[in-house]
PDB file of C-alpha atoms in Angstrom:
ATOM      1  CA  UNK A   1      67.573  12.726 -87.138  1.00 41.00           C
ATOM      2  CA  UNK A   2      66.957  15.272 -89.911  1.00 39.00           C
ATOM      3  CA  UNK A   3      64.837  17.490 -87.605  1.00 37.00           C
ATOM      4  CA  UNK A   4      67.531  17.387 -84.905  1.00 41.00           C
ATOM      5  CA  UNK A   5      70.205  18.412 -87.414  1.00 34.00           C
ATOM      6  CA  UNK A   6      68.074  21.299 -88.702  1.00 37.00           C
ATOM      7  CA  UNK A   7      67.332  22.376 -85.122  1.00 42.00           C
ATOM      8  CA  UNK A   8      71.047  22.274 -84.231  1.00 40.00           C
ATOM      9  CA  UNK A   9      72.017  24.274 -87.327  1.00 38.00           C
ATOM     10  CA  UNK A  10      69.288  26.841 -86.691  1.00 40.00           C
ATOM     11  CA  UNK A  11      70.243  27.153 -83.034  1.00 45.00           C
ATOM     12  CA  UNK A  12      73.915  27.504 -83.918  1.00 44.00           C
ATOM     13  CA  UNK A  13      72.972  30.322 -86.280  1.00 41.00           C
ATOM     14  CA  UNK A  14      70.954  31.973 -83.540  1.00 45.00           C
ATOM     15  CA  UNK A  15      73.727  31.684 -81.022  1.00 45.00           C
ATOM     16  CA  UNK A  16      76.125  33.453 -83.346  1.00 42.00           C
ATOM     17  CA  UNK A  17      73.759  36.423 -83.498  1.00 43.00           C
ATOM     18  CA  UNK A  18      74.343  39.368 -81.272  1.00 44.00           C
ATOM     19  CA  UNK A  19      71.969  40.882 -78.786  1.00 47.00           C
ATOM     20  CA  UNK A  20      71.181  44.552 -78.929  1.00 46.00           C
ATOM     21  CA  UNK A  21      69.838  46.917 -76.345  1.00 44.00           C
ATOM     22  CA  UNK A  22      66.767  48.996 -76.982  1.00 44.00           C
ATOM     23  CA  UNK A  23      66.271  51.750 -74.448  1.00 42.00           C
ATOM     24  CA  UNK A  24      67.665  55.061 -73.402  1.00 44.00           C
ATOM     25  CA  UNK A  25      70.842  55.162 -71.320  1.00 46.00           C
ATOM     26  CA  UNK A  26      69.023  56.360 -68.187  1.00 57.00           C
ATOM     27  CA  UNK A  27      66.317  53.708 -68.403  1.00 89.00           C
ATOM     28  CA  UNK A  28      66.443  49.928 -68.235  1.00 92.00           C
ATOM     29  CA  UNK A  29      67.953  48.145 -71.213  1.00 91.00           C
ATOM     30  CA  UNK A  30      66.003  45.396 -72.945  1.00 90.00           C
ATOM     31  CA  UNK A  31      67.903  42.853 -74.965  1.00 87.00           C
ATOM     32  CA  UNK A  32      66.646  41.428 -78.271  1.00 85.00           C
ATOM     33  CA  UNK A  33      68.058  38.898 -80.709  1.00 80.00           C
ATOM     34  CA  UNK A  34      69.075  40.380 -84.026  1.00 76.00           C
ATOM     35  CA  UNK A  35      68.556  37.827 -86.761  1.00 63.00           C
ATOM     36  CA  UNK A  36      69.152  39.894 -89.871  1.00 51.00           C
ATOM     37  CA  UNK A  37      72.001  37.661 -90.987  1.00 42.00           C
ATOM     38  CA  UNK A  38      70.927  34.303 -89.583  1.00 46.00           C
ATOM     39  CA  UNK A  39      67.947  32.014 -89.279  1.00 48.00           C
ATOM     40  CA  UNK A  40      66.875  31.434 -85.691  1.00 53.00           C
ATOM     41  CA  UNK A  41      64.530  28.811 -84.271  1.00 64.00           C
ATOM     42  CA  UNK A  42      61.178  30.558 -84.314  1.00 70.00           C
ATOM     43  CA  UNK A  43      59.998  29.670 -80.779  1.00 75.00           C
ATOM     44  CA  UNK A  44      63.159  31.010 -79.149  1.00 78.00           C
ATOM     45  CA  UNK A  45      63.475  34.108 -81.307  1.00 79.00           C
ATOM     46  CA  UNK A  46      59.785  34.952 -80.894  1.00 82.00           C
ATOM     47  CA  UNK A  47      59.794  34.390 -77.131  1.00 83.00           C
ATOM     48  CA  UNK A  48      62.964  36.363 -76.553  1.00 80.00           C
ATOM     49  CA  UNK A  49      61.996  39.349 -78.671  1.00 87.00           C
ATOM     50  CA  UNK A  50      58.311  39.288 -77.723  1.00 91.00           C
ATOM     51  CA  UNK A  51      59.318  39.547 -74.080  1.00 89.00           C
ATOM     52  CA  UNK A  52      61.179  42.807 -74.723  1.00 89.00           C
ATOM     53  CA  UNK A  53      58.342  44.126 -76.868  1.00 92.00           C
ATOM     54  CA  UNK A  54      55.785  43.413 -74.141  1.00 92.00           C
ATOM     55  CA  UNK A  55      57.911  45.179 -71.527  1.00 91.00           C
ATOM     56  CA  UNK A  56      58.215  48.173 -73.839  1.00 91.00           C
ATOM     57  CA  UNK A  57      54.415  48.068 -74.345  1.00 92.00           C
ATOM     58  CA  UNK A  58      53.850  47.870 -70.568  1.00 93.00           C
ATOM     59  CA  UNK A  59      52.259  44.406 -70.765  1.00 95.00           C
ATOM     60  CA  UNK A  60      54.322  43.244 -67.804  1.00 95.00           C
ATOM     61  CA  UNK A  61      52.465  40.046 -66.888  1.00 96.00           C
ATOM     62  CA  UNK A  62      52.600  38.866 -70.499  1.00 95.00           C
ATOM     63  CA  UNK A  63      56.268  39.847 -70.726  1.00 95.00           C
ATOM     64  CA  UNK A  64      57.100  37.838 -67.600  1.00 96.00           C
ATOM     65  CA  UNK A  65      55.362  34.739 -68.968  1.00 95.00           C
ATOM     66  CA  UNK A  66      57.080  35.035 -72.343  1.00 93.00           C
ATOM     67  CA  UNK A  67      60.509  35.639 -70.788  1.00 93.00           C
ATOM     68  CA  UNK A  68      59.990  32.573 -68.620  1.00 95.00           C
ATOM     69  CA  UNK A  69      59.264  30.577 -71.788  1.00 90.00           C
ATOM     70  CA  UNK A  70      62.460  31.885 -73.416  1.00 90.00           C
ATOM     71  CA  UNK A  71      64.471  30.892 -70.335  1.00 93.00           C
ATOM     72  CA  UNK A  72      62.972  27.389 -70.462  1.00 91.00           C
ATOM     73  CA  UNK A  73      63.797  27.071 -74.177  1.00 88.00           C
ATOM     74  CA  UNK A  74      67.378  28.126 -73.497  1.00 89.00           C
ATOM     75  CA  UNK A  75      67.751  25.442 -70.806  1.00 89.00           C
ATOM     76  CA  UNK A  76      67.252  22.835 -73.536  1.00 85.00           C
ATOM     77  CA  UNK A  77      69.426  24.641 -76.097  1.00 83.00           C
ATOM     78  CA  UNK A  78      72.341  22.913 -77.757  1.00 80.00           C
ATOM     79  CA  UNK A  79      75.043  25.319 -78.694  1.00 80.00           C
ATOM     80  CA  UNK A  80      78.138  27.029 -77.355  1.00 86.00           C
ATOM     81  CA  UNK A  81      77.706  27.149 -73.578  1.00 88.00           C
ATOM     82  CA  UNK A  82      78.994  30.712 -73.376  1.00 88.00           C
ATOM     83  CA  UNK A  83      76.322  31.955 -75.814  1.00 86.00           C
ATOM     84  CA  UNK A  84      73.539  29.967 -74.124  1.00 88.00           C
ATOM     85  CA  UNK A  85      74.574  31.439 -70.750  1.00 92.00           C
ATOM     86  CA  UNK A  86      74.724  34.929 -72.234  1.00 91.00           C
ATOM     87  CA  UNK A  87      71.276  34.659 -73.828  1.00 90.00           C
ATOM     88  CA  UNK A  88      69.853  33.155 -70.629  1.00 93.00           C
ATOM     89  CA  UNK A  89      71.346  36.080 -68.722  1.00 95.00           C
ATOM     90  CA  UNK A  90      69.706  38.522 -71.141  1.00 93.00           C
ATOM     91  CA  UNK A  91      66.330  36.759 -70.851  1.00 94.00           C
ATOM     92  CA  UNK A  92      66.592  36.826 -67.039  1.00 96.00           C
ATOM     93  CA  UNK A  93      67.441  40.521 -67.186  1.00 96.00           C
ATOM     94  CA  UNK A  94      64.443  41.235 -69.420  1.00 95.00           C
ATOM     95  CA  UNK A  95      62.178  39.255 -67.079  1.00 96.00           C
ATOM     96  CA  UNK A  96      63.662  41.100 -64.106  1.00 97.00           C
ATOM     97  CA  UNK A  97      62.803  44.429 -65.713  1.00 97.00           C
ATOM     98  CA  UNK A  98      59.252  43.219 -66.407  1.00 96.00           C
ATOM     99  CA  UNK A  99      58.867  42.128 -62.797  1.00 97.00           C
ATOM    100  CA  UNK A 100      60.236  45.414 -61.460  1.00 96.00           C
ATOM    101  CA  UNK A 101      57.891  47.393 -63.686  1.00 95.00           C
ATOM    102  CA  UNK A 102      55.006  45.255 -62.346  1.00 96.00           C
ATOM    103  CA  UNK A 103      56.086  46.154 -58.773  1.00 96.00           C
ATOM    104  CA  UNK A 104      57.317  42.632 -58.056  1.00 96.00           C
ATOM    105  CA  UNK A 105      60.590  44.011 -56.718  1.00 96.00           C
ATOM    106  CA  UNK A 106      61.911  40.918 -54.927  1.00 96.00           C
ATOM    107  CA  UNK A 107      61.523  38.617 -57.941  1.00 97.00           C
ATOM    108  CA  UNK A 108      62.827  41.295 -60.299  1.00 97.00           C
ATOM    109  CA  UNK A 109      65.966  41.849 -58.240  1.00 97.00           C
ATOM    110  CA  UNK A 110      66.504  38.095 -57.939  1.00 97.00           C
ATOM    111  CA  UNK A 111      66.398  37.783 -61.744  1.00 97.00           C
ATOM    112  CA  UNK A 112      68.815  40.671 -62.199  1.00 97.00           C
ATOM    113  CA  UNK A 113      71.284  39.308 -59.638  1.00 96.00           C
ATOM    114  CA  UNK A 114      71.160  35.856 -61.273  1.00 97.00           C
ATOM    115  CA  UNK A 115      71.568  37.399 -64.733  1.00 97.00           C
ATOM    116  CA  UNK A 116      74.541  39.426 -63.538  1.00 96.00           C
ATOM    117  CA  UNK A 117      76.216  36.329 -62.097  1.00 96.00           C
ATOM    118  CA  UNK A 118      75.737  34.396 -65.352  1.00 94.00           C
ATOM    119  CA  UNK A 119      77.212  36.982 -67.700  1.00 88.00           C
ATOM    120  CA  UNK A 120      79.505  39.965 -67.404  1.00 83.00           C
ATOM    121  CA  UNK A 121      77.373  42.078 -69.707  1.00 90.00           C
ATOM    122  CA  UNK A 122      77.406  45.841 -69.253  1.00 93.00           C
ATOM    123  CA  UNK A 123      73.710  45.908 -70.197  1.00 92.00           C
ATOM    124  CA  UNK A 124      72.780  43.458 -67.449  1.00 95.00           C
ATOM    125  CA  UNK A 125      74.921  45.212 -64.855  1.00 95.00           C
ATOM    126  CA  UNK A 126      73.340  48.520 -65.921  1.00 95.00           C
ATOM    127  CA  UNK A 127      69.883  47.080 -65.213  1.00 95.00           C
ATOM    128  CA  UNK A 128      70.941  45.799 -61.795  1.00 95.00           C
ATOM    129  CA  UNK A 129      72.520  49.129 -60.857  1.00 94.00           C
ATOM    130  CA  UNK A 130      69.457  50.997 -62.125  1.00 94.00           C
ATOM    131  CA  UNK A 131      67.116  48.772 -60.091  1.00 95.00           C
ATOM    132  CA  UNK A 132      69.166  49.233 -56.916  1.00 94.00           C
ATOM    133  CA  UNK A 133      69.136  53.004 -57.428  1.00 93.00           C
ATOM    134  CA  UNK A 134      65.398  53.050 -58.125  1.00 92.00           C
ATOM    135  CA  UNK A 135      64.675  50.967 -55.020  1.00 90.00           C
ATOM    136  CA  UNK A 136      67.208  52.907 -52.905  1.00 89.00           C
ATOM    137  CA  UNK A 137      69.270  49.822 -52.077  1.00 82.00           C
TER     138      UNK A 137
END
């Protein structure tokens, strides 16, 4: 009971955090969880942010695996549905970028389309548009 309450409070704090983009305007945008003002559950925060870091470091296979873990953690998340959907969309977008960078174009595009359907984020739509331009679609 106590662990569940702590987990719910920590997750609620996380879900009130914003996501920020880290990339240049002309490149793909990677989303991270800013936790400067809140305490986030470590597995989710680490997975989410480590995914973006691994993409930035060109460790695409590792990034894909970590993003997949973040998506799985979000499926079990208790919190405002809008925020869970938004964070899931961001994790899918990050994984899509990792897959595209690893030349797994079909899976990367699928992630970006799913992410774009889940959330009306300008960052996600930027990534989808960028991928379609890069692949001449």
